[in-house]
mmCIF file with all atom_site columns, C-alpha atoms in Angstrom:
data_model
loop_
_atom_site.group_PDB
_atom_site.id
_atom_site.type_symbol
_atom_site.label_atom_id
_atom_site.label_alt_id
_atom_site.label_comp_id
_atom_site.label_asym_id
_atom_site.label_entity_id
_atom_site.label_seq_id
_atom_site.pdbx_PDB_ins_code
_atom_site.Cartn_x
_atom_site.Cartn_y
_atom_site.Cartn_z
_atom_site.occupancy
_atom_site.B_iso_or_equiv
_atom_site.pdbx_formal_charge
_atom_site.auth_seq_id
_atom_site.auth_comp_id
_atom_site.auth_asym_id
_atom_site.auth_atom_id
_atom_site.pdbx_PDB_model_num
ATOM 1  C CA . UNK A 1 1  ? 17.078  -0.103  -0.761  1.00 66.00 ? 1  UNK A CA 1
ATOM 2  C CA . UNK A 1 2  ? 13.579  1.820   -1.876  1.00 70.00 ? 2  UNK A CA 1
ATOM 3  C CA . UNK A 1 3  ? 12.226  3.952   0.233   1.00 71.00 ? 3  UNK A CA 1
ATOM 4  C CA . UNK A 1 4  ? 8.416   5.860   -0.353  1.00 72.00 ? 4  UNK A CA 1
ATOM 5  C CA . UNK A 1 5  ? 7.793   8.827   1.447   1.00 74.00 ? 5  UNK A CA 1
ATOM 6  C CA . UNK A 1 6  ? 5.251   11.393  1.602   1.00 72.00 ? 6  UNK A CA 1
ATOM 7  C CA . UNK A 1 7  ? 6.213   14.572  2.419   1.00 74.00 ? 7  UNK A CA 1
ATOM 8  C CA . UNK A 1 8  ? 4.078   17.726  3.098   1.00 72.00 ? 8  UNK A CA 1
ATOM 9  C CA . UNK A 1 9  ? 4.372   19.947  -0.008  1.00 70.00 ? 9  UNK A CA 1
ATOM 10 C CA . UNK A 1 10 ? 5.154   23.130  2.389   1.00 70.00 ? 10 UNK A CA 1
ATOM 11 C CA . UNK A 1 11 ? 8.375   21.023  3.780   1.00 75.00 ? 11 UNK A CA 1
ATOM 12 C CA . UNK A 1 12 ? 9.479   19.032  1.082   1.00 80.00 ? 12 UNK A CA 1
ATOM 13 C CA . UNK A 1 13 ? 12.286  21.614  0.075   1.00 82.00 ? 13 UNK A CA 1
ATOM 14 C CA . UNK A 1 14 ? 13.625  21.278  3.629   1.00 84.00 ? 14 UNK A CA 1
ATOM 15 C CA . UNK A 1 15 ? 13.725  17.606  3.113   1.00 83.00 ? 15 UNK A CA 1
ATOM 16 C CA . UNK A 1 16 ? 15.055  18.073  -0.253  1.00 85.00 ? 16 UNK A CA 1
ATOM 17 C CA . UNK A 1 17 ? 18.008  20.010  0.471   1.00 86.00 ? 17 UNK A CA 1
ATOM 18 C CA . UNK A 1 18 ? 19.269  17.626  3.445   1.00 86.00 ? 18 UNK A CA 1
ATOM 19 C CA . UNK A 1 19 ? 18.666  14.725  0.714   1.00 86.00 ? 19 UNK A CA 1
ATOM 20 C CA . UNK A 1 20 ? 20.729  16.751  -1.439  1.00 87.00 ? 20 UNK A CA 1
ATOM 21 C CA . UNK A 1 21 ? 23.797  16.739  1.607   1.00 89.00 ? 21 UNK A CA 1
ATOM 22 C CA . UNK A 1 22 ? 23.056  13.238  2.660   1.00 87.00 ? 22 UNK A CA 1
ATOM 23 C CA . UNK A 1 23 ? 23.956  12.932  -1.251  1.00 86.00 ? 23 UNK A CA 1
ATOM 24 C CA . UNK A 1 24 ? 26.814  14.974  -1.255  1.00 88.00 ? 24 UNK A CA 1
ATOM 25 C CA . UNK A 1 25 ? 28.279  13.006  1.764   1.00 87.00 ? 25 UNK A CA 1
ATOM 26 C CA . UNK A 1 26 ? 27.993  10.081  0.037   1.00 86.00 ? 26 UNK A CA 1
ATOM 27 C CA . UNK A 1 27 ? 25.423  8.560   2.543   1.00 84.00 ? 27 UNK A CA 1
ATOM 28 C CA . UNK A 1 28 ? 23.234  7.986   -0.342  1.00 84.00 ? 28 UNK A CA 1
ATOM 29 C CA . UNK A 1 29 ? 23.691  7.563   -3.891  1.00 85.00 ? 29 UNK A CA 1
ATOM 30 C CA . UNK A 1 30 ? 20.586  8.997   -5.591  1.00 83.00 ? 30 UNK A CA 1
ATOM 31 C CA . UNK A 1 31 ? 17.165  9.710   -5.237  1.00 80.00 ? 31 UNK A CA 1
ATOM 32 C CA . UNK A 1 32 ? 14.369  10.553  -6.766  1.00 79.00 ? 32 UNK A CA 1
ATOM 33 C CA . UNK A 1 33 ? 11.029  12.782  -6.619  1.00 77.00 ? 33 UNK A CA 1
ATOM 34 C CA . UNK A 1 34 ? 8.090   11.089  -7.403  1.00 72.00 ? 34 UNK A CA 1
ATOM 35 C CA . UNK A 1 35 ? 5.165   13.405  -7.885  1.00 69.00 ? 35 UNK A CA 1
ATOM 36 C CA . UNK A 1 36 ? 2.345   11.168  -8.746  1.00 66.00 ? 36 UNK A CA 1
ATOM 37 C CA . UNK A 1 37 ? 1.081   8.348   -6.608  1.00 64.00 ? 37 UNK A CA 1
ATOM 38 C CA . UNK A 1 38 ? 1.010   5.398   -7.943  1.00 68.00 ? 38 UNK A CA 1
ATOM 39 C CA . UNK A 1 39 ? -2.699  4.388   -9.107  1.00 78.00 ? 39 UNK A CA 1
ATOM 40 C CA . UNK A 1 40 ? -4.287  0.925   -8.414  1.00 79.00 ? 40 UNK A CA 1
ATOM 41 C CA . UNK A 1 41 ? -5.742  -0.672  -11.137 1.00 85.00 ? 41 UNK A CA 1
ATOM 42 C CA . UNK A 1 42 ? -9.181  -1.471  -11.161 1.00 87.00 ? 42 UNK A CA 1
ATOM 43 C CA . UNK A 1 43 ? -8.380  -5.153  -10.796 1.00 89.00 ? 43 UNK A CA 1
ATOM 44 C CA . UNK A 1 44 ? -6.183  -4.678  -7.647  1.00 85.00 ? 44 UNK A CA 1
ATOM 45 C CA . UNK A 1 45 ? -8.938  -2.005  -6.175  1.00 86.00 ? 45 UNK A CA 1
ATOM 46 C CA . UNK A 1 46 ? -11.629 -4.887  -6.471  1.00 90.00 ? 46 UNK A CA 1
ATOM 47 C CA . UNK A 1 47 ? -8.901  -7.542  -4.761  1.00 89.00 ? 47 UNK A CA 1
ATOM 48 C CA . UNK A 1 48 ? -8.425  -4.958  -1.631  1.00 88.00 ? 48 UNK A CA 1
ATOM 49 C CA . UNK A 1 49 ? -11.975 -4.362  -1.222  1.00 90.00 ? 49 UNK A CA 1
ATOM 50 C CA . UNK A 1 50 ? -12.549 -7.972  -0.945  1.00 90.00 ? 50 UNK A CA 1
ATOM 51 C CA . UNK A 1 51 ? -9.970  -8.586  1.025   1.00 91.00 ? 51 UNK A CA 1
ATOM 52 C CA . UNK A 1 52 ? -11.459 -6.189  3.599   1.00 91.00 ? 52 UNK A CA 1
ATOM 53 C CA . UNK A 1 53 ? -14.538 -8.134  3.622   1.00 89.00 ? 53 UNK A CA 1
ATOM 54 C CA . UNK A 1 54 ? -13.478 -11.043 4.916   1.00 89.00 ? 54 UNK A CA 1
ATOM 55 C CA . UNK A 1 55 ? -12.896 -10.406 8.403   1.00 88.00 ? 55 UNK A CA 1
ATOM 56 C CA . UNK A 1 56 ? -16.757 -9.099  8.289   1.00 88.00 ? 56 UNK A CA 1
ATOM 57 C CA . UNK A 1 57 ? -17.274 -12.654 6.416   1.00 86.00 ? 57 UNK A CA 1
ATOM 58 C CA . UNK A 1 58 ? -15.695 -14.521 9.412   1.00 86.00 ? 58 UNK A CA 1
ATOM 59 C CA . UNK A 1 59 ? -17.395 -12.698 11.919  1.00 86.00 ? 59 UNK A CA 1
ATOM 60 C CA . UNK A 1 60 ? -20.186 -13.685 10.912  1.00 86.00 ? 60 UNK A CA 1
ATOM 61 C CA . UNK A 1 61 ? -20.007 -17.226 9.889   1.00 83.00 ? 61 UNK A CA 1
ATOM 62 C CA . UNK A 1 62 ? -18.640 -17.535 13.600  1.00 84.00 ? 62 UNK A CA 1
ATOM 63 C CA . UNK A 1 63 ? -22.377 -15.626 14.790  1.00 84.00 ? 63 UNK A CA 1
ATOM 64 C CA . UNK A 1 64 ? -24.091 -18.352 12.274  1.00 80.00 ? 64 UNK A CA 1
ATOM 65 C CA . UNK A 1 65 ? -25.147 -15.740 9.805   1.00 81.00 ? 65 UNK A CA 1
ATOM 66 C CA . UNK A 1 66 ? -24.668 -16.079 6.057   1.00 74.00 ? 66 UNK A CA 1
ATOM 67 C CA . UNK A 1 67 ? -25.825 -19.405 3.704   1.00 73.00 ? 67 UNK A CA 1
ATOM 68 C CA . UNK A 1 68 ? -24.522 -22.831 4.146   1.00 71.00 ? 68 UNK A CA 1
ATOM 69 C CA . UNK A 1 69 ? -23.280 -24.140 1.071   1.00 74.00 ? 69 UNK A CA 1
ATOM 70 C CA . UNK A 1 70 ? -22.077 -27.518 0.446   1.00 79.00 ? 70 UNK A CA 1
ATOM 71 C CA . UNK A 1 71 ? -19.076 -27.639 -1.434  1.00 76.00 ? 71 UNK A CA 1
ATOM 72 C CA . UNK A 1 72 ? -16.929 -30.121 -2.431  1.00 78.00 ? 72 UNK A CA 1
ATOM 73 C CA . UNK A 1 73 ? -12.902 -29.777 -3.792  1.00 72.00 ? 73 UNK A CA 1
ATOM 74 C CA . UNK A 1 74 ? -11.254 -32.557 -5.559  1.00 81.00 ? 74 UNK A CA 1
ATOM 75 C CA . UNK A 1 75 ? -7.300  -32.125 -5.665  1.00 73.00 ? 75 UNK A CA 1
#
């Protein structure tokens, strides 16, 4: 199992040392610290930002805004 979590800086040795006993009991193999986020390329920023338009693009095709186009798909 993978498990992200973002700890405050100020606690993260509190969390830390009862990873390191939940460790020790066995109750978890390993773990691992992580200190850089991961970064989105600038491919997968572009997809999320369109994503988020298209409830706006919904919204307002159901208001009749926007331009009709006529399109036609052949499968």
């Amino acid at each position: 199992m993978h498990l992200n979590i973002d700890i405050d800086t100020s606690k993260s040795n509190i969390f830390l040392d009862l990873l390191n006993v939940l460790k020790k009991d066995n109750m978890i193999n390993d773990f691992q610290v992580v200190t850089t986020p991961n970064k989105l390329t600038s491919y997968e920023k572009e997809l999320l930002q369109d994503i988020k338009q298209i409830p706006k693009a919904i919204h307002n095709a159901n208001n009749k805004q926007g331009i009709k186009k006529n399109i036609t798909l052949d499968f």
